[in-house]
């Protein structure tokens, strides 16, 4: 009987062990999916009705008093996840986003899982894409916004700021090309579309030839995601419309009568190995030098927000400080916790600064003024800071 009892006990133990292991395996299944979604859990998706159709928007965080919302707009071939996830999930960026609500806008039909547009659908023009954004601002009750756009998204946000200047507090424009395509460029694009797949055609817009060859891991990753994540028919419509854009109607004040320009502070960003470099330089020549910062990022290609998120985050901090926001920031390299922005010196030699008090981080909209530290009293100074760190 003792032997039988011992065998029953052993058998029961083995059964309990198997049941327990099976239970643990069942519990592991959800964890094998990327449940690192603590940040995603705070994101809310919205489909907003606009005069030109539905617009898919993702909200991250909640409005903070009277502070502006950060509104992003991605480049053609991407969506907000492919374009901005690396940047907004960067650790130091959390020191910024905790002060602002972030609103990611996906161009029509470019979001993950988007249904294909019906035959004959007319994709909105670049001007109409800009005219869709006030519906987003009104829907969430934003008083004004700080825009971050890349490529086609930078063009849309710049157009938005030209049409609705009172809604825009500041702009970060990455890889913006203010020029429409001439007939030679148009013909070259048409020829390329006949000899290349759509993802490869878009990649030549995002990356220079040198980067396509040298950074194969990044390029291959984006080739796969552009081909598999974004609806190809919808992407083709967006691509065609972007290539049909007109010149941005901007000129540096004083160069032509009644010149139009962006009235808000602007930070222009481009990598030193990006296909958009020439366009960004020209855009810089057409903006007010007293309110514009040109940031050329060394060792960076066509997607600086992906390959150099740390440098871009630091520059963005100074840009916000120049408008009177986030007077004190935590520098993770120092043990003293929150420190004045002046102690982060890597970009300090030509950072923007504000005439407003630090209290603007909690309240009213500041009136920003920018100047170069090394050129005080010398009149208008063009802000050019090339990051080589």
Coordinates of C-alpha atoms in Angstrom, one line a residue:
X1 CA 0.0 0.0 0.0
X2 CA 2.9 2.4 0.8
X3 CA 4.4 1.6 -2.6
X4 CA 1.0 2.2 -4.3
X5 CA 0.5 5.4 -2.4
X6 CA 4.0 6.6 -3.3
X7 CA 3.3 5.9 -7.0
X8 CA -0.1 7.8 -6.9
X9 CA 1.7 10.7 -5.2
X10 CA 4.4 10.7 -7.9
X11 CA 1.8 10.4 -10.7
X12 CA -0.2 13.3 -9.2
X13 CA 2.9 15.4 -9.0
X14 CA 3.7 14.8 -12.6
X15 CA 0.2 15.6 -13.7
X16 CA 0.2 18.8 -11.7
X17 CA 3.6 19.7 -13.2
X18 CA 2.2 19.1 -16.7
X19 CA -0.9 21.2 -16.0
X20 CA 1.2 24.0 -14.4
X21 CA 3.6 24.0 -17.4
X22 CA 0.7 24.1 -19.8
X23 CA -0.8 27.0 -17.9
X24 CA 2.5 28.8 -18.0
X25 CA 2.8 28.2 -21.8
X26 CA -0.8 29.6 -22.2
X27 CA 0.2 32.7 -20.2
X28 CA 3.2 33.2 -22.3
X29 CA 1.3 33.4 -25.6
X30 CA 0.1 37.0 -25.1
X31 CA 3.6 38.0 -24.0
X32 CA 5.1 36.7 -27.2
X33 CA 3.2 39.4 -29.1
X34 CA 4.9 42.7 -28.5
X35 CA 3.1 43.6 -25.4
X36 CA 5.6 46.3 -24.9
X37 CA 2.7 48.5 -25.5
X38 CA 2.7 50.7 -22.5
X39 CA 3.1 53.7 -24.7
X40 CA 0.7 52.5 -27.3
X41 CA -1.9 51.9 -24.6
X42 CA -2.2 55.6 -24.1
X43 CA -2.9 56.2 -27.8
X44 CA -6.4 56.7 -29.1
X45 CA -7.4 56.4 -32.8
X46 CA -9.9 58.7 -34.4
X47 CA -11.4 59.0 -37.9
X48 CA -12.3 62.7 -38.3
X49 CA -14.7 64.0 -40.9
X50 CA -13.2 66.9 -43.0
X51 CA -14.4 68.7 -46.1
X52 CA -12.3 66.4 -48.2
X53 CA -13.0 63.0 -46.6
X54 CA -12.1 61.1 -43.5
X55 CA -8.7 61.6 -41.8
X56 CA -7.1 59.0 -39.5
X57 CA -5.6 60.5 -36.4
X58 CA -3.8 59.0 -33.4
X59 CA -3.7 61.0 -30.1
X60 CA -1.0 60.3 -27.6
X61 CA -1.4 61.8 -24.2
X62 CA -3.8 64.5 -23.1
X63 CA -4.0 68.3 -23.6
X64 CA -1.8 70.2 -21.1
X65 CA -3.5 73.5 -20.2
X66 CA -3.1 76.2 -22.9
X67 CA 0.0 74.6 -24.4
X68 CA -0.1 73.8 -28.1
X69 CA -0.5 70.3 -29.4
X70 CA 2.4 68.7 -31.4
X71 CA 0.9 67.6 -34.7
X72 CA 2.9 65.3 -37.0
X73 CA 2.6 64.6 -40.7
X74 CA 4.6 61.8 -42.4
X75 CA 6.3 61.6 -45.8
X76 CA 4.9 59.9 -48.9
X77 CA 5.4 56.1 -48.7
X78 CA 5.1 56.1 -44.9
X79 CA 2.6 56.6 -42.2
X80 CA 2.9 58.0 -38.7
X81 CA 4.3 54.7 -37.3
X82 CA 6.9 54.2 -40.0
X83 CA 7.9 57.8 -40.0
X84 CA 7.8 58.9 -36.3
X85 CA 7.8 55.8 -33.9
X86 CA 11.6 55.7 -33.5
X87 CA 11.7 59.5 -32.8
X88 CA 8.8 59.7 -30.3
X89 CA 9.8 56.5 -28.5
X90 CA 13.3 57.8 -28.0
X91 CA 14.0 58.0 -24.3
X92 CA 15.0 61.7 -24.1
X93 CA 11.9 62.6 -26.2
X94 CA 9.7 61.6 -23.2
X95 CA 11.1 64.7 -21.4
X96 CA 9.3 66.7 -24.1
X97 CA 6.2 64.8 -24.8
X98 CA 5.1 64.7 -21.2
X99 CA 4.5 68.5 -21.6
X100 CA 2.4 68.2 -24.7
X101 CA -0.4 66.2 -26.3
X102 CA 0.8 64.6 -29.6
X103 CA -1.5 64.3 -32.6
X104 CA -0.2 62.0 -35.4
X105 CA -2.0 62.6 -38.7
X106 CA -2.0 59.9 -41.4
X107 CA -2.6 61.1 -45.0
X108 CA -5.9 59.6 -46.4
X109 CA -5.6 55.8 -46.9
X110 CA -2.0 55.6 -45.7
X111 CA -2.6 54.2 -42.2
X112 CA -2.0 50.6 -41.2
X113 CA -4.9 48.4 -42.4
X114 CA -6.5 51.1 -44.6
X115 CA -9.1 49.9 -47.1
X116 CA -8.3 50.5 -50.8
X117 CA -10.0 53.6 -52.2
X118 CA -12.7 52.7 -54.8
X119 CA -12.1 53.1 -58.5
X120 CA -12.2 56.7 -59.6
X121 CA -11.5 58.1 -56.2
X122 CA -10.0 61.6 -56.4
X123 CA -7.1 61.9 -53.9
X124 CA -7.0 65.4 -52.2
X125 CA -4.5 67.9 -53.6
X126 CA -1.7 69.1 -51.4
X127 CA -3.6 72.3 -50.7
X128 CA -6.7 70.2 -49.8
X129 CA -4.6 68.0 -47.5
X130 CA -3.6 71.2 -45.7
X131 CA -7.2 72.4 -45.6
X132 CA -8.2 69.1 -43.8
X133 CA -6.2 70.0 -40.7
X134 CA -8.4 72.7 -39.2
X135 CA -11.1 70.0 -38.8
X136 CA -8.6 68.1 -36.6
X137 CA -7.7 71.2 -34.6
X138 CA -11.4 72.0 -34.1
X139 CA -12.3 68.4 -33.2
X140 CA -9.9 68.2 -30.3
X141 CA -10.2 71.9 -29.3
X142 CA -6.6 72.7 -29.9
X143 CA -5.9 76.5 -29.8
X144 CA -2.8 76.2 -31.8
X145 CA -0.2 73.6 -32.8
X146 CA 3.5 73.0 -33.3
X147 CA 3.9 71.0 -36.5
X148 CA 6.6 68.3 -37.3
X149 CA 6.5 67.2 -40.9
X150 CA 8.7 65.1 -43.1
X151 CA 9.0 65.5 -46.9
X152 CA 5.4 65.6 -48.3
X153 CA 4.2 66.1 -44.7
X154 CA 6.5 69.1 -44.2
X155 CA 5.0 70.6 -47.4
X156 CA 1.4 70.0 -46.1
X157 CA 2.2 71.6 -42.8
X158 CA 3.9 74.6 -44.4
X159 CA 0.9 75.1 -46.6
X160 CA -1.4 74.8 -43.6
X161 CA 0.7 77.5 -41.8
X162 CA 0.4 79.8 -44.8
X163 CA -3.4 79.4 -45.0
X164 CA -4.1 79.4 -41.3
X165 CA -1.2 81.2 -39.6
X166 CA -3.1 81.9 -36.4
X167 CA -3.3 78.2 -35.7
X168 CA 0.4 77.5 -35.9
X169 CA 2.8 78.2 -33.1
X170 CA 6.0 76.7 -34.8
X171 CA 7.1 74.3 -37.4
X172 CA 9.8 71.7 -37.7
X173 CA 10.2 70.9 -41.4
X174 CA 12.3 67.9 -42.2
X175 CA 13.3 67.3 -45.9
X176 CA 11.0 69.9 -47.2
X177 CA 11.1 70.7 -50.9
X178 CA 9.3 74.0 -51.6
X179 CA 9.4 73.6 -55.4
X180 CA 6.9 71.9 -57.7
X181 CA 8.3 69.5 -60.3
X182 CA 9.3 70.9 -63.7
X183 CA 8.5 68.9 -66.8
X184 CA 11.9 67.3 -66.8
X185 CA 11.5 66.0 -63.3
X186 CA 8.0 64.9 -64.1
X187 CA 9.2 63.0 -67.1
X188 CA 12.0 61.4 -65.1
X189 CA 9.4 60.3 -62.4
X190 CA 7.2 58.8 -65.1
X191 CA 10.1 56.9 -66.6
X192 CA 11.1 55.6 -63.2
X193 CA 7.6 54.4 -62.5
X194 CA 7.8 52.3 -65.7
X195 CA 11.1 50.6 -64.8
X196 CA 10.9 50.3 -61.0
X197 CA 8.4 49.0 -58.5
X198 CA 6.5 51.6 -56.4
X199 CA 8.4 50.8 -53.2
X200 CA 11.8 51.2 -55.0
X201 CA 10.6 54.5 -56.6
X202 CA 9.6 55.8 -53.2
X203 CA 12.9 54.7 -51.7
X204 CA 14.8 56.9 -54.2
X205 CA 12.7 59.8 -52.8
X206 CA 13.6 58.9 -49.2
X207 CA 17.3 58.0 -49.6
X208 CA 20.2 59.1 -51.8
X209 CA 21.9 56.5 -54.0
X210 CA 24.9 56.3 -51.6
X211 CA 22.6 55.4 -48.7
X212 CA 20.7 52.9 -50.7
X213 CA 23.9 51.1 -51.3
X214 CA 25.6 51.6 -47.9
X215 CA 22.8 51.3 -45.4
X216 CA 21.3 48.1 -46.8
X217 CA 19.7 46.9 -43.5
X218 CA 17.7 50.1 -43.0
X219 CA 16.8 50.4 -46.7
X220 CA 15.7 46.8 -46.9
X221 CA 13.5 47.2 -43.8
X222 CA 11.7 50.2 -45.3
X223 CA 11.4 48.5 -48.6
X224 CA 9.5 45.6 -47.0
X225 CA 7.4 47.8 -44.8
X226 CA 6.5 50.2 -47.6
X227 CA 5.5 47.2 -49.7
X228 CA 3.6 45.3 -47.0
X229 CA 2.2 47.9 -44.6
X230 CA 1.0 50.6 -46.8
X231 CA -1.8 50.0 -49.3
X232 CA -0.1 50.2 -52.7
X233 CA -3.1 51.6 -54.7
X234 CA -3.6 54.3 -52.1
X235 CA 0.1 55.0 -52.0
X236 CA 0.2 55.5 -55.7
X237 CA -2.5 58.1 -55.5
X238 CA -0.6 60.0 -52.8
X239 CA 2.6 59.7 -54.7
X240 CA 1.0 61.1 -57.9
X241 CA -0.5 64.0 -56.0
X242 CA 2.8 64.9 -54.3
X243 CA 4.6 64.9 -57.7
X244 CA 1.9 67.3 -59.0
X245 CA 2.4 69.8 -56.3
X246 CA 2.9 73.5 -57.0
X247 CA 5.7 75.8 -55.6
X248 CA 5.1 76.9 -52.1
X249 CA 4.2 80.6 -52.5
X250 CA 6.9 81.9 -50.1
X251 CA 9.5 84.6 -50.4
X252 CA 11.9 86.2 -47.9
X253 CA 10.4 89.5 -46.6
X254 CA 11.6 92.5 -48.5
X255 CA 12.7 90.6 -51.6
X256 CA 9.4 91.1 -53.5
X257 CA 6.4 93.3 -52.9
X258 CA 3.8 91.8 -50.5
X259 CA 6.0 88.7 -50.0
X260 CA 4.3 85.8 -48.3
X261 CA 6.3 83.8 -45.7
X262 CA 5.8 81.6 -42.7
X263 CA 5.1 83.9 -39.7
X264 CA 5.9 81.4 -37.0
X265 CA 9.4 80.2 -35.8
X266 CA 10.7 77.4 -38.2
X267 CA 13.4 74.8 -37.8
X268 CA 14.5 73.3 -41.1
X269 CA 16.2 69.9 -40.8
X270 CA 18.0 67.8 -43.4
X271 CA 20.7 65.1 -43.3
X272 CA 24.0 65.9 -45.0
X273 CA 23.4 62.8 -47.2
X274 CA 19.8 63.3 -48.0
X275 CA 18.2 63.7 -51.5
X276 CA 16.2 66.7 -50.1
X277 CA 19.3 68.8 -49.2
X278 CA 19.1 71.2 -52.1
X279 CA 15.4 71.8 -51.6
X280 CA 15.8 72.5 -47.9
X281 CA 18.7 74.9 -48.6
X282 CA 16.4 76.8 -51.0
X283 CA 13.6 76.9 -48.6
X284 CA 15.9 78.4 -46.0
X285 CA 16.7 81.2 -48.5
X286 CA 13.0 82.0 -48.8
X287 CA 12.2 82.3 -45.1
X288 CA 12.6 85.1 -42.6
X289 CA 16.2 84.7 -41.2
X290 CA 15.2 86.2 -37.8
X291 CA 12.7 83.3 -37.1
X292 CA 14.3 80.4 -39.0
X293 CA 16.9 77.9 -37.9
X294 CA 18.6 75.7 -40.5
X295 CA 19.8 72.4 -39.0
X296 CA 22.1 70.2 -41.2
X297 CA 22.8 67.0 -39.5
X298 CA 26.1 65.3 -40.0
X299 CA 26.4 61.6 -40.5
X300 CA 22.7 61.5 -41.4
X301 CA 20.8 60.4 -44.5
X302 CA 17.3 60.7 -45.7
X303 CA 15.5 59.9 -42.4
X304 CA 17.3 61.8 -39.7
X305 CA 14.4 61.3 -37.2
X306 CA 15.1 57.6 -37.6
X307 CA 18.9 57.4 -37.8
X308 CA 19.7 60.3 -35.4
X309 CA 16.8 60.7 -33.0
X310 CA 19.1 61.9 -30.2
X311 CA 20.5 64.8 -32.1
X312 CA 17.1 65.8 -33.4
X313 CA 15.5 65.6 -29.9
X314 CA 18.2 67.9 -28.5
X315 CA 17.7 70.4 -31.3
X316 CA 13.9 70.2 -30.8
X317 CA 14.4 71.0 -27.1
X318 CA 16.2 74.2 -27.9
X319 CA 13.6 75.1 -30.5
X320 CA 10.8 74.7 -27.9
X321 CA 12.9 76.7 -25.3
X322 CA 13.2 79.5 -27.9
X323 CA 9.4 79.8 -27.9
X324 CA 9.3 79.9 -24.1
X325 CA 8.4 76.3 -23.4
X326 CA 10.2 73.8 -21.2
X327 CA 12.6 76.1 -19.4
X328 CA 14.2 73.3 -17.4
X329 CA 15.0 69.9 -18.8
X330 CA 16.4 66.7 -17.4
X331 CA 19.9 66.0 -18.8
X332 CA 20.5 62.2 -18.3
X333 CA 24.3 62.7 -18.6
X334 CA 24.3 64.6 -15.3
X335 CA 23.4 63.3 -11.9
X336 CA 21.8 66.5 -10.7
X337 CA 18.4 65.9 -12.2
X338 CA 16.7 68.8 -13.8
X339 CA 19.1 71.4 -15.0
X340 CA 18.9 74.8 -16.8
X341 CA 18.9 74.4 -20.6
X342 CA 22.1 76.5 -20.7
X343 CA 24.1 73.6 -19.3
X344 CA 23.4 71.5 -22.4
X345 CA 26.0 73.2 -24.5
X346 CA 26.4 71.0 -27.6
X347 CA 24.0 73.1 -29.6
X348 CA 24.1 76.2 -27.4
X349 CA 26.3 78.2 -29.7
X350 CA 23.4 79.0 -32.0
X351 CA 20.3 78.0 -30.1
X352 CA 17.1 80.1 -30.1
X353 CA 16.1 82.0 -27.0
X354 CA 13.0 83.7 -25.8
X355 CA 12.1 87.0 -24.2
X356 CA 9.3 85.4 -22.2
X357 CA 9.5 84.1 -18.7
X358 CA 9.8 80.5 -17.8
X359 CA 6.2 80.5 -16.6
X360 CA 5.0 80.2 -20.2
X361 CA 5.4 76.5 -19.9
X362 CA 2.2 76.4 -17.8
X363 CA 0.1 79.1 -19.3
X364 CA -0.4 81.6 -22.0
X365 CA 1.0 81.6 -25.5
X366 CA 4.4 83.2 -25.6
X367 CA 5.6 85.7 -28.2
X368 CA 8.9 84.3 -29.2
X369 CA 12.0 86.1 -30.4
X370 CA 15.1 84.4 -31.7
X371 CA 18.7 85.6 -32.0
X372 CA 22.2 84.2 -32.2
X373 CA 24.2 84.3 -29.0
X374 CA 27.4 85.2 -30.8
X375 CA 25.8 88.0 -32.8
X376 CA 23.7 90.1 -30.4
X377 CA 23.2 93.6 -31.6
X378 CA 24.2 92.9 -35.2
X379 CA 20.8 92.9 -36.7
X380 CA 19.2 90.1 -38.6
X381 CA 21.1 86.8 -38.3
X382 CA 20.4 83.7 -40.2
X383 CA 20.4 80.7 -37.8
X384 CA 22.5 78.0 -39.3
X385 CA 23.7 75.3 -37.0
X386 CA 25.4 72.2 -38.5
X387 CA 25.4 69.4 -36.0
X388 CA 28.6 67.4 -36.3
X389 CA 28.5 65.8 -32.9

